[in-house]
JSON list of C-alpha atoms in Angstrom, two decimals:
[
{"chain": "A", "resi": 1, "resn": "LYS", "atom": "CA", "xyz": [62.54, -36.63, 37.46]},
{"chain": "A", "resi": 2, "resn": "ALA", "atom": "CA", "xyz": [59.89, -38.55, 39.39]},
{"chain": "A", "resi": 3, "resn": "GLY", "atom": "CA", "xyz": [56.29, -37.50, 38.83]},
{"chain": "A", "resi": 4, "resn": "VAL", "atom": "CA", "xyz": [53.50, -37.04, 41.33]},
{"chain": "A", "resi": 5, "resn": "THR", "atom": "CA", "xyz": [52.99, -40.22, 43.32]},
{"chain": "A", "resi": 6, "resn": "GLN", "atom": "CA", "xyz": [49.65, -41.10, 44.85]},
{"chain": "A", "resi": 7, "resn": "THR", "atom": "CA", "xyz": [49.12, -44.04, 47.17]},
{"chain": "A", "resi": 8, "resn": "PRO", "atom": "CA", "xyz": [47.31, -46.29, 47.34]},
{"chain": "A", "resi": 9, "resn": "ARG", "atom": "CA", "xyz": [46.17, -46.71, 43.75]},
{"chain": "A", "resi": 10, "resn": "TYR", "atom": "CA", "xyz": [42.95, -48.49, 44.67]},
{"chain": "A", "resi": 11, "resn": "LEU", "atom": "CA", "xyz": [41.02, -48.64, 47.92]},
{"chain": "A", "resi": 12, "resn": "ILE", "atom": "CA", "xyz": [37.79, -50.27, 49.05]},
{"chain": "A", "resi": 13, "resn": "LYS", "atom": "CA", "xyz": [36.22, -49.08, 52.28]},
{"chain": "A", "resi": 14, "resn": "THR", "atom": "CA", "xyz": [32.96, -49.61, 54.12]},
{"chain": "A", "resi": 15, "resn": "ARG", "atom": "CA", "xyz": [30.46, -46.88, 54.88]},
{"chain": "A", "resi": 16, "resn": "GLY", "atom": "CA", "xyz": [31.27, -45.14, 58.14]},
{"chain": "A", "resi": 17, "resn": "GLN", "atom": "CA", "xyz": [34.98, -45.86, 57.99]},
{"chain": "A", "resi": 18, "resn": "GLN", "atom": "CA", "xyz": [37.65, -43.25, 57.44]},
{"chain": "A", "resi": 19, "resn": "VAL", "atom": "CA", "xyz": [40.40, -43.17, 54.85]},
{"chain": "A", "resi": 20, "resn": "THR", "atom": "CA", "xyz": [43.71, -41.40, 54.34]},
{"chain": "A", "resi": 21, "resn": "LEU", "atom": "CA", "xyz": [45.17, -40.81, 50.90]},
{"chain": "A", "resi": 22, "resn": "SER", "atom": "CA", "xyz": [48.74, -39.76, 50.26]},
{"chain": "A", "resi": 23, "resn": "CYS", "atom": "CA", "xyz": [50.37, -37.57, 47.62]},
{"chain": "A", "resi": 24, "resn": "SER", "atom": "CA", "xyz": [54.07, -36.99, 47.05]},
{"chain": "A", "resi": 25, "resn": "PRO", "atom": "CA", "xyz": [54.63, -34.02, 44.72]},
{"chain": "A", "resi": 26, "resn": "ILE", "atom": "CA", "xyz": [57.43, -33.51, 42.27]},
{"chain": "A", "resi": 27, "resn": "SER", "atom": "CA", "xyz": [60.64, -32.67, 44.06]},
{"chain": "A", "resi": 28, "resn": "GLY", "atom": "CA", "xyz": [60.85, -28.93, 44.61]},
{"chain": "A", "resi": 29, "resn": "HIS", "atom": "CA", "xyz": [57.13, -28.32, 44.15]},
{"chain": "A", "resi": 30, "resn": "ARG", "atom": "CA", "xyz": [55.57, -26.53, 47.10]},
{"chain": "A", "resi": 31, "resn": "SER", "atom": "CA", "xyz": [51.92, -26.51, 46.03]},
{"chain": "A", "resi": 32, "resn": "VAL", "atom": "CA", "xyz": [49.63, -29.52, 46.23]},
{"chain": "A", "resi": 33, "resn": "SER", "atom": "CA", "xyz": [45.98, -29.51, 45.19]},
{"chain": "A", "resi": 34, "resn": "TRP", "atom": "CA", "xyz": [43.38, -32.22, 45.57]},
{"chain": "A", "resi": 35, "resn": "TYR", "atom": "CA", "xyz": [40.43, -32.95, 43.29]},
{"chain": "A", "resi": 36, "resn": "GLN", "atom": "CA", "xyz": [37.54, -35.36, 43.37]},
{"chain": "A", "resi": 37, "resn": "GLN", "atom": "CA", "xyz": [36.45, -36.77, 40.01]},
{"chain": "A", "resi": 38, "resn": "THR", "atom": "CA", "xyz": [33.10, -38.47, 39.52]},
{"chain": "A", "resi": 39, "resn": "PRO", "atom": "CA", "xyz": [31.10, -39.18, 36.36]},
{"chain": "A", "resi": 40, "resn": "GLY", "atom": "CA", "xyz": [28.26, -36.95, 37.50]},
{"chain": "A", "resi": 41, "resn": "GLN", "atom": "CA", "xyz": [30.08, -33.96, 38.96]},
{"chain": "A", "resi": 42, "resn": "GLY", "atom": "CA", "xyz": [33.30, -34.02, 36.99]},
{"chain": "A", "resi": 43, "resn": "LEU", "atom": "CA", "xyz": [36.45, -32.58, 38.56]},
{"chain": "A", "resi": 44, "resn": "GLN", "atom": "CA", "xyz": [35.75, -30.75, 41.78]},
{"chain": "A", "resi": 45, "resn": "PHE", "atom": "CA", "xyz": [38.34, -28.84, 43.76]},
{"chain": "A", "resi": 46, "resn": "LEU", "atom": "CA", "xyz": [38.86, -29.99, 47.33]},
{"chain": "A", "resi": 47, "resn": "PHE", "atom": "CA", "xyz": [41.72, -27.91, 48.67]},
{"chain": "A", "resi": 48, "resn": "GLU", "atom": "CA", "xyz": [45.15, -26.51, 47.93]},
{"chain": "A", "resi": 49, "resn": "TYR", "atom": "CA", "xyz": [48.20, -26.35, 50.15]},
{"chain": "A", "resi": 50, "resn": "PHE", "atom": "CA", "xyz": [51.25, -24.18, 49.68]},
{"chain": "A", "resi": 51, "resn": "SER", "atom": "CA", "xyz": [54.20, -24.43, 52.04]},
{"chain": "A", "resi": 52, "resn": "GLU", "atom": "CA", "xyz": [52.14, -26.30, 54.66]},
{"chain": "A", "resi": 53, "resn": "THR", "atom": "CA", "xyz": [49.32, -23.73, 54.63]},
{"chain": "A", "resi": 54, "resn": "GLN", "atom": "CA", "xyz": [45.87, -24.35, 53.26]},
{"chain": "A", "resi": 55, "resn": "ARG", "atom": "CA", "xyz": [45.47, -21.62, 50.71]},
{"chain": "A", "resi": 56, "resn": "ASN", "atom": "CA", "xyz": [42.06, -22.45, 49.30]},
{"chain": "A", "resi": 57, "resn": "LYS", "atom": "CA", "xyz": [39.21, -24.82, 50.00]},
{"chain": "A", "resi": 58, "resn": "GLY", "atom": "CA", "xyz": [36.34, -26.09, 47.88]},
{"chain": "A", "resi": 59, "resn": "ASN", "atom": "CA", "xyz": [32.73, -26.66, 48.85]},
{"chain": "A", "resi": 60, "resn": "PHE", "atom": "CA", "xyz": [33.01, -30.00, 50.57]},
{"chain": "A", "resi": 61, "resn": "PRO", "atom": "CA", "xyz": [31.76, -30.98, 54.03]},
{"chain": "A", "resi": 62, "resn": "GLY", "atom": "CA", "xyz": [34.06, -30.94, 57.01]},
{"chain": "A", "resi": 63, "resn": "ARG", "atom": "CA", "xyz": [34.50, -34.72, 56.71]},
{"chain": "A", "resi": 64, "resn": "PHE", "atom": "CA", "xyz": [37.08, -33.91, 54.06]},
{"chain": "A", "resi": 65, "resn": "SER", "atom": "CA", "xyz": [40.33, -32.59, 55.44]},
{"chain": "A", "resi": 66, "resn": "GLY", "atom": "CA", "xyz": [43.93, -32.38, 54.41]},
{"chain": "A", "resi": 67, "resn": "ARG", "atom": "CA", "xyz": [47.36, -31.35, 55.46]},
{"chain": "A", "resi": 68, "resn": "GLN", "atom": "CA", "xyz": [50.80, -30.77, 54.03]},
{"chain": "A", "resi": 69, "resn": "PHE", "atom": "CA", "xyz": [54.07, -31.66, 55.63]},
{"chain": "A", "resi": 70, "resn": "SER", "atom": "CA", "xyz": [57.36, -29.79, 55.62]},
{"chain": "A", "resi": 71, "resn": "ASN", "atom": "CA", "xyz": [58.64, -31.97, 52.77]},
{"chain": "A", "resi": 72, "resn": "SER", "atom": "CA", "xyz": [55.56, -30.92, 50.74]},
{"chain": "A", "resi": 73, "resn": "ARG", "atom": "CA", "xyz": [53.98, -34.36, 50.86]},
{"chain": "A", "resi": 74, "resn": "SER", "atom": "CA", "xyz": [50.26, -34.10, 51.43]},
{"chain": "A", "resi": 75, "resn": "GLU", "atom": "CA", "xyz": [47.54, -36.28, 52.84]},
{"chain": "A", "resi": 76, "resn": "MET", "atom": "CA", "xyz": [43.81, -36.00, 52.63]},
{"chain": "A", "resi": 77, "resn": "ASN", "atom": "CA", "xyz": [41.44, -37.66, 55.03]},
{"chain": "A", "resi": 78, "resn": "VAL", "atom": "CA", "xyz": [37.78, -38.50, 54.65]},
{"chain": "A", "resi": 79, "resn": "SER", "atom": "CA", "xyz": [35.93, -39.49, 57.80]},
{"chain": "A", "resi": 80, "resn": "THR", "atom": "CA", "xyz": [32.58, -41.25, 58.11]},
{"chain": "A", "resi": 81, "resn": "LEU", "atom": "CA", "xyz": [32.62, -42.42, 54.52]},
{"chain": "A", "resi": 82, "resn": "GLU", "atom": "CA", "xyz": [29.43, -42.31, 52.47]},
{"chain": "A", "resi": 83, "resn": "LEU", "atom": "CA", "xyz": [28.60, -44.18, 49.28]},
{"chain": "A", "resi": 84, "resn": "GLY", "atom": "CA", "xyz": [28.77, -40.87, 47.41]},
{"chain": "A", "resi": 85, "resn": "ASP", "atom": "CA", "xyz": [32.41, -40.48, 48.31]},
{"chain": "A", "resi": 86, "resn": "SER", "atom": "CA", "xyz": [33.29, -43.17, 45.79]},
{"chain": "A", "resi": 87, "resn": "ALA", "atom": "CA", "xyz": [35.43, -41.38, 43.25]},
{"chain": "A", "resi": 88, "resn": "LEU", "atom": "CA", "xyz": [38.84, -40.94, 41.71]},
{"chain": "A", "resi": 89, "resn": "TYR", "atom": "CA", "xyz": [40.86, -38.59, 43.92]},
{"chain": "A", "resi": 90, "resn": "LEU", "atom": "CA", "xyz": [43.54, -36.72, 42.05]},
{"chain": "A", "resi": 91, "resn": "CYS", "atom": "CA", "xyz": [46.46, -34.81, 43.41]},
{"chain": "A", "resi": 92, "resn": "ALA", "atom": "CA", "xyz": [48.33, -32.13, 41.48]},
{"chain": "A", "resi": 93, "resn": "SER", "atom": "CA", "xyz": [51.56, -30.34, 42.24]},
{"chain": "A", "resi": 94, "resn": "SER", "atom": "CA", "xyz": [52.98, -27.06, 41.04]},
{"chain": "A", "resi": 95, "resn": "SER", "atom": "CA", "xyz": [56.17, -25.23, 41.86]},
{"chain": "A", "resi": 96, "resn": "SER", "atom": "CA", "xyz": [54.73, -21.74, 41.85]},
{"chain": "A", "resi": 97, "resn": "GLY", "atom": "CA", "xyz": [51.24, -22.54, 42.97]},
{"chain": "A", "resi": 98, "resn": "THR", "atom": "CA", "xyz": [49.72, -20.82, 39.98]},
{"chain": "A", "resi": 99, "resn": "GLY", "atom": "CA", "xyz": [50.71, -23.16, 37.19]},
{"chain": "A", "resi": 100, "resn": "VAL", "atom": "CA", "xyz": [52.42, -20.34, 35.32]},
{"chain": "A", "resi": 101, "resn": "ASP", "atom": "CA", "xyz": [55.70, -22.14, 35.15]},
{"chain": "A", "resi": 102, "resn": "TYR", "atom": "CA", "xyz": [55.13, -25.73, 34.16]},
{"chain": "A", "resi": 103, "resn": "GLY", "atom": "CA", "xyz": [51.44, -26.06, 34.77]},
{"chain": "A", "resi": 104, "resn": "TYR", "atom": "CA", "xyz": [50.01, -28.48, 37.25]},
{"chain": "A", "resi": 105, "resn": "THR", "atom": "CA", "xyz": [51.30, -32.05, 37.18]},
{"chain": "A", "resi": 106, "resn": "PHE", "atom": "CA", "xyz": [48.76, -34.64, 38.17]},
{"chain": "A", "resi": 107, "resn": "GLY", "atom": "CA", "xyz": [49.23, -38.03, 39.73]},
{"chain": "A", "resi": 108, "resn": "SER", "atom": "CA", "xyz": [47.43, -41.15, 38.51]},
{"chain": "A", "resi": 109, "resn": "GLY", "atom": "CA", "xyz": [44.91, -40.87, 41.30]},
{"chain": "A", "resi": 110, "resn": "THR", "atom": "CA", "xyz": [43.49, -43.06, 44.01]},
{"chain": "A", "resi": 111, "resn": "ARG", "atom": "CA", "xyz": [40.31, -44.91, 43.09]},
{"chain": "A", "resi": 112, "resn": "LEU", "atom": "CA", "xyz": [38.18, -45.06, 46.25]},
{"chain": "A", "resi": 113, "resn": "THR", "atom": "CA", "xyz": [35.17, -47.35, 46.35]},
{"chain": "A", "resi": 114, "resn": "VAL", "atom": "CA", "xyz": [32.84, -47.17, 49.33]},
{"chain": "A", "resi": 115, "resn": "VAL", "atom": "CA", "xyz": [30.60, -50.19, 49.85]},
{"chain": "B", "resi": 1, "resn": "ALA", "atom": "CA", "xyz": [34.32, -15.96, 40.20]},
{"chain": "B", "resi": 2, "resn": "GLN", "atom": "CA", "xyz": [35.80, -17.96, 37.39]},
{"chain": "B", "resi": 3, "resn": "SER", "atom": "CA", "xyz": [34.21, -20.70, 35.33]},
{"chain": "B", "resi": 4, "resn": "VAL", "atom": "CA", "xyz": [34.71, -22.79, 32.21]},
{"chain": "B", "resi": 5, "resn": "THR", "atom": "CA", "xyz": [32.13, -23.96, 29.69]},
{"chain": "B", "resi": 6, "resn": "GLN", "atom": "CA", "xyz": [32.79, -26.85, 27.37]},
{"chain": "B", "resi": 7, "resn": "LEU", "atom": "CA", "xyz": [29.80, -27.25, 25.09]},
{"chain": "B", "resi": 8, "resn": "GLY", "atom": "CA", "xyz": [28.76, -30.79, 24.35]},
{"chain": "B", "resi": 9, "resn": "SER", "atom": "CA", "xyz": [30.08, -33.88, 26.05]},
{"chain": "B", "resi": 10, "resn": "HIS", "atom": "CA", "xyz": [31.19, -35.89, 23.05]},
{"chain": "B", "resi": 11, "resn": "VAL", "atom": "CA", "xyz": [32.89, -35.15, 19.75]},
{"chain": "B", "resi": 12, "resn": "SER", "atom": "CA", "xyz": [33.50, -37.74, 17.04]},
{"chain": "B", "resi": 13, "resn": "VAL", "atom": "CA", "xyz": [35.86, -37.20, 14.11]},
{"chain": "B", "resi": 14, "resn": "SER", "atom": "CA", "xyz": [37.40, -39.37, 11.41]},
{"chain": "B", "resi": 15, "resn": "GLU", "atom": "CA", "xyz": [41.07, -40.18, 11.50]},
{"chain": "B", "resi": 16, "resn": "GLY", "atom": "CA", "xyz": [42.91, -37.43, 9.64]},
{"chain": "B", "resi": 17, "resn": "ALA", "atom": "CA", "xyz": [40.15, -34.87, 10.17]},
{"chain": "B", "resi": 18, "resn": "LEU", "atom": "CA", "xyz": [40.40, -31.58, 12.02]},
{"chain": "B", "resi": 19, "resn": "VAL", "atom": "CA", "xyz": [39.86, -31.72, 15.76]},
{"chain": "B", "resi": 20, "resn": "LEU", "atom": "CA", "xyz": [38.13, -28.71, 17.33]},
{"chain": "B", "resi": 21, "resn": "LEU", "atom": "CA", "xyz": [37.20, -28.75, 20.99]},
{"chain": "B", "resi": 22, "resn": "ARG", "atom": "CA", "xyz": [35.56, -25.60, 22.29]},
{"chain": "B", "resi": 23, "resn": "CYS", "atom": "CA", "xyz": [36.19, -23.86, 25.58]},
{"chain": "B", "resi": 24, "resn": "ASN", "atom": "CA", "xyz": [34.79, -20.58, 26.84]},
{"chain": "B", "resi": 25, "resn": "TYR", "atom": "CA", "xyz": [35.80, -19.06, 30.13]},
{"chain": "B", "resi": 26, "resn": "SER", "atom": "CA", "xyz": [34.49, -16.50, 32.52]},
{"chain": "B", "resi": 27, "resn": "SER", "atom": "CA", "xyz": [36.89, -14.51, 34.62]},
{"chain": "B", "resi": 28, "resn": "SER", "atom": "CA", "xyz": [36.85, -11.01, 36.04]},
{"chain": "B", "resi": 29, "resn": "VAL", "atom": "CA", "xyz": [40.62, -10.76, 35.86]},
{"chain": "B", "resi": 30, "resn": "PRO", "atom": "CA", "xyz": [43.20, -11.95, 33.30]},
{"chain": "B", "resi": 31, "resn": "PRO", "atom": "CA", "xyz": [43.22, -15.73, 33.43]},
{"chain": "B", "resi": 32, "resn": "TYR", "atom": "CA", "xyz": [45.64, -18.55, 33.05]},
{"chain": "B", "resi": 33, "resn": "LEU", "atom": "CA", "xyz": [44.11, -21.20, 30.79]},
{"chain": "B", "resi": 34, "resn": "PHE", "atom": "CA", "xyz": [44.97, -24.86, 30.42]},
{"chain": "B", "resi": 35, "resn": "TRP", "atom": "CA", "xyz": [44.01, -27.89, 28.39]},
{"chain": "B", "resi": 36, "resn": "TYR", "atom": "CA", "xyz": [44.46, -31.33, 29.89]},
{"chain": "B", "resi": 37, "resn": "VAL", "atom": "CA", "xyz": [43.91, -34.81, 28.45]},
{"chain": "B", "resi": 38, "resn": "GLN", "atom": "CA", "xyz": [42.90, -37.88, 30.42]},
{"chain": "B", "resi": 39, "resn": "TYR", "atom": "CA", "xyz": [43.21, -41.43, 29.17]},
{"chain": "B", "resi": 40, "resn": "PRO", "atom": "CA", "xyz": [41.18, -44.20, 30.84]},
{"chain": "B", "resi": 41, "resn": "ASN", "atom": "CA", "xyz": [42.26, -45.01, 34.37]},
{"chain": "B", "resi": 42, "resn": "GLN", "atom": "CA", "xyz": [44.94, -42.36, 34.35]},
{"chain": "B", "resi": 43, "resn": "GLY", "atom": "CA", "xyz": [45.52, -38.90, 35.73]},
{"chain": "B", "resi": 44, "resn": "LEU", "atom": "CA", "xyz": [45.47, -35.68, 33.74]},
{"chain": "B", "resi": 45, "resn": "GLN", "atom": "CA", "xyz": [48.27, -34.75, 31.38]},
{"chain": "B", "resi": 46, "resn": "LEU", "atom": "CA", "xyz": [48.95, -31.13, 30.47]},
{"chain": "B", "resi": 47, "resn": "LEU", "atom": "CA", "xyz": [48.58, -30.45, 26.74]},
{"chain": "B", "resi": 48, "resn": "LEU", "atom": "CA", "xyz": [49.24, -26.72, 26.78]},
{"chain": "B", "resi": 49, "resn": "LYS", "atom": "CA", "xyz": [48.79, -23.55, 28.80]},
{"chain": "B", "resi": 50, "resn": "TYR", "atom": "CA", "xyz": [48.21, -19.85, 28.22]},
{"chain": "B", "resi": 51, "resn": "THR", "atom": "CA", "xyz": [49.89, -17.50, 30.65]},
{"chain": "B", "resi": 52, "resn": "SER", "atom": "CA", "xyz": [49.53, -14.09, 28.94]},
{"chain": "B", "resi": 53, "resn": "ALA", "atom": "CA", "xyz": [52.42, -14.49, 26.54]},
{"chain": "B", "resi": 54, "resn": "ALA", "atom": "CA", "xyz": [51.63, -15.44, 22.92]},
{"chain": "B", "resi": 55, "resn": "THR", "atom": "CA", "xyz": [47.93, -15.84, 22.21]},
{"chain": "B", "resi": 56, "resn": "LEU", "atom": "CA", "xyz": [48.53, -18.87, 19.98]},
{"chain": "B", "resi": 57, "resn": "VAL", "atom": "CA", "xyz": [49.85, -21.64, 22.17]},
{"chain": "B", "resi": 58, "resn": "LYS", "atom": "CA", "xyz": [51.39, -24.82, 20.84]},
{"chain": "B", "resi": 59, "resn": "GLY", "atom": "CA", "xyz": [51.31, -27.94, 22.94]},
{"chain": "B", "resi": 60, "resn": "ILE", "atom": "CA", "xyz": [52.26, -31.56, 22.81]},
{"chain": "B", "resi": 61, "resn": "ASN", "atom": "CA", "xyz": [51.06, -34.14, 20.30]},
{"chain": "B", "resi": 62, "resn": "GLY", "atom": "CA", "xyz": [50.34, -31.51, 17.63]},
{"chain": "B", "resi": 63, "resn": "PHE", "atom": "CA", "xyz": [47.66, -29.65, 19.58]},
{"chain": "B", "resi": 64, "resn": "GLU", "atom": "CA", "xyz": [47.37, -25.90, 19.74]},
{"chain": "B", "resi": 65, "resn": "ALA", "atom": "CA", "xyz": [44.93, -23.36, 21.17]},
{"chain": "B", "resi": 66, "resn": "GLU", "atom": "CA", "xyz": [44.27, -19.70, 20.59]},
{"chain": "B", "resi": 67, "resn": "PHE", "atom": "CA", "xyz": [43.37, -17.27, 23.35]},
{"chain": "B", "resi": 68, "resn": "LYS", "atom": "CA", "xyz": [40.73, -14.81, 22.17]},
{"chain": "B", "resi": 69, "resn": "LYS", "atom": "CA", "xyz": [39.94, -12.27, 24.83]},
{"chain": "B", "resi": 70, "resn": "SER", "atom": "CA", "xyz": [37.10, -10.64, 22.85]},
{"chain": "B", "resi": 71, "resn": "GLU", "atom": "CA", "xyz": [35.35, -14.00, 22.59]},
{"chain": "B", "resi": 72, "resn": "THR", "atom": "CA", "xyz": [36.49, -15.28, 26.02]},
{"chain": "B", "resi": 73, "resn": "SER", "atom": "CA", "xyz": [37.49, -18.47, 24.25]},
{"chain": "B", "resi": 74, "resn": "PHE", "atom": "CA", "xyz": [40.39, -20.90, 24.28]},
{"chain": "B", "resi": 75, "resn": "HIS", "atom": "CA", "xyz": [39.49, -23.54, 21.71]},
{"chain": "B", "resi": 76, "resn": "LEU", "atom": "CA", "xyz": [41.74, -26.55, 21.21]},
{"chain": "B", "resi": 77, "resn": "THR", "atom": "CA", "xyz": [42.61, -27.70, 17.68]},
{"chain": "B", "resi": 78, "resn": "LYS", "atom": "CA", "xyz": [44.65, -30.32, 15.91]},
{"chain": "B", "resi": 79, "resn": "PRO", "atom": "CA", "xyz": [44.89, -30.39, 12.11]},
{"chain": "B", "resi": 80, "resn": "SER", "atom": "CA", "xyz": [44.77, -34.15, 11.71]},
{"chain": "B", "resi": 81, "resn": "ALA", "atom": "CA", "xyz": [43.27, -36.54, 14.24]},
{"chain": "B", "resi": 82, "resn": "HIS", "atom": "CA", "xyz": [45.01, -39.77, 15.14]},
{"chain": "B", "resi": 83, "resn": "MET", "atom": "CA", "xyz": [43.45, -42.83, 16.71]},
{"chain": "B", "resi": 84, "resn": "SER", "atom": "CA", "xyz": [45.63, -42.28, 19.78]},
{"chain": "B", "resi": 85, "resn": "ASP", "atom": "CA", "xyz": [43.93, -38.90, 20.37]},
{"chain": "B", "resi": 86, "resn": "ALA", "atom": "CA", "xyz": [40.78, -40.64, 21.62]},
{"chain": "B", "resi": 87, "resn": "ALA", "atom": "CA", "xyz": [40.48, -39.54, 25.25]},
{"chain": "B", "resi": 88, "resn": "GLU", "atom": "CA", "xyz": [38.73, -37.04, 27.48]},
{"chain": "B", "resi": 89, "resn": "TYR", "atom": "CA", "xyz": [39.80, -33.42, 27.26]},
{"chain": "B", "resi": 90, "resn": "PHE", "atom": "CA", "xyz": [39.42, -30.81, 29.98]},
{"chain": "B", "resi": 91, "resn": "CYS", "atom": "CA", "xyz": [39.74, -27.06, 29.75]},
{"chain": "B", "resi": 92, "resn": "ALA", "atom": "CA", "xyz": [40.66, -25.27, 32.98]},
{"chain": "B", "resi": 93, "resn": "VAL", "atom": "CA", "xyz": [41.05, -21.70, 34.19]},
{"chain": "B", "resi": 94, "resn": "ARG", "atom": "CA", "xyz": [42.88, -20.12, 37.05]},
{"chain": "B", "resi": 95, "resn": "THR", "atom": "CA", "xyz": [43.13, -16.44, 37.83]},
{"chain": "B", "resi": 96, "resn": "THR", "atom": "CA", "xyz": [46.33, -14.74, 38.89]},
{"chain": "B", "resi": 97, "resn": "GLY", "atom": "CA", "xyz": [45.36, -14.31, 42.54]},
{"chain": "B", "resi": 98, "resn": "ALA", "atom": "CA", "xyz": [47.38, -16.30, 45.03]},
{"chain": "B", "resi": 99, "resn": "ASN", "atom": "CA", "xyz": [44.24, -17.76, 46.55]},
{"chain": "B", "resi": 100, "resn": "SER", "atom": "CA", "xyz": [42.68, -18.69, 43.25]},
{"chain": "B", "resi": 101, "resn": "LYS", "atom": "CA", "xyz": [42.05, -22.28, 42.29]},
{"chain": "B", "resi": 102, "resn": "LEU", "atom": "CA", "xyz": [42.16, -24.31, 39.10]},
{"chain": "B", "resi": 103, "resn": "THR", "atom": "CA", "xyz": [38.59, -24.68, 37.84]},
{"chain": "B", "resi": 104, "resn": "PHE", "atom": "CA", "xyz": [37.76, -27.34, 35.26]},
{"chain": "B", "resi": 105, "resn": "GLY", "atom": "CA", "xyz": [35.09, -27.65, 32.64]},
{"chain": "B", "resi": 106, "resn": "LYS", "atom": "CA", "xyz": [32.94, -30.78, 32.45]},
{"chain": "B", "resi": 107, "resn": "GLY", "atom": "CA", "xyz": [35.20, -32.35, 29.86]},
{"chain": "B", "resi": 108, "resn": "ILE", "atom": "CA", "xyz": [34.70, -33.55, 26.29]},
{"chain": "B", "resi": 109, "resn": "THR", "atom": "CA", "xyz": [35.17, -37.11, 25.14]},
{"chain": "B", "resi": 110, "resn": "LEU", "atom": "CA", "xyz": [36.87, -37.30, 21.77]},
{"chain": "B", "resi": 111, "resn": "SER", "atom": "CA", "xyz": [36.28, -40.39, 19.62]},
{"chain": "B", "resi": 112, "resn": "VAL", "atom": "CA", "xyz": [38.29, -41.01, 16.47]},
{"chain": "B", "resi": 113, "resn": "ARG", "atom": "CA", "xyz": [36.77, -43.18, 13.75]},
{"chain": "B", "resi": 114, "resn": "PRO", "atom": "CA", "xyz": [39.05, -45.23, 11.47]}
]
């Protein structure tokens, strides 16, 4: 059974550019969550999608957005990149959306560096 | 609102010694609780989860955790540390509401001395 796949694995962007990250959940999982991980702030929740609907959103500026497609794949977009957006972005999938069943399965992340 | 507190940022133990990583949670409703491990340059791997069944939860790699409602704690233990246990460990909480989110603690780095 394939795990959660995040692409690309590494990314270098320039300030002011925009970036799109992709996450393919485990087959059959309908919930996808996104997290930003930095040494200073730790793991911070960005948003969660369930069956193409955004169910919850963290405290991030509007430059951060996401969406989920009918096949449950999800993308997140960051516009007008800032140096502080450099982080490891993690995606997690869950079948029930609560983690009660098998917990949340995380991908390996996308390492974004903004220069 | 829900939150997780992991006291201290670093724990060091000798190989073969007991591992104890502390986690306290705050939740106004019955929570789901999780422990995850992260190795360098990797994502998070689920060690174990509490979902209101047995209060003593056994996970992978010999880890276990006990849910204590009176103490609002979910400490992670392993009887005998192995060098391969060196990693960062995160405790997380999620409430049962459909619109809840998984909230993580700051994480604890475990070092294992030979």
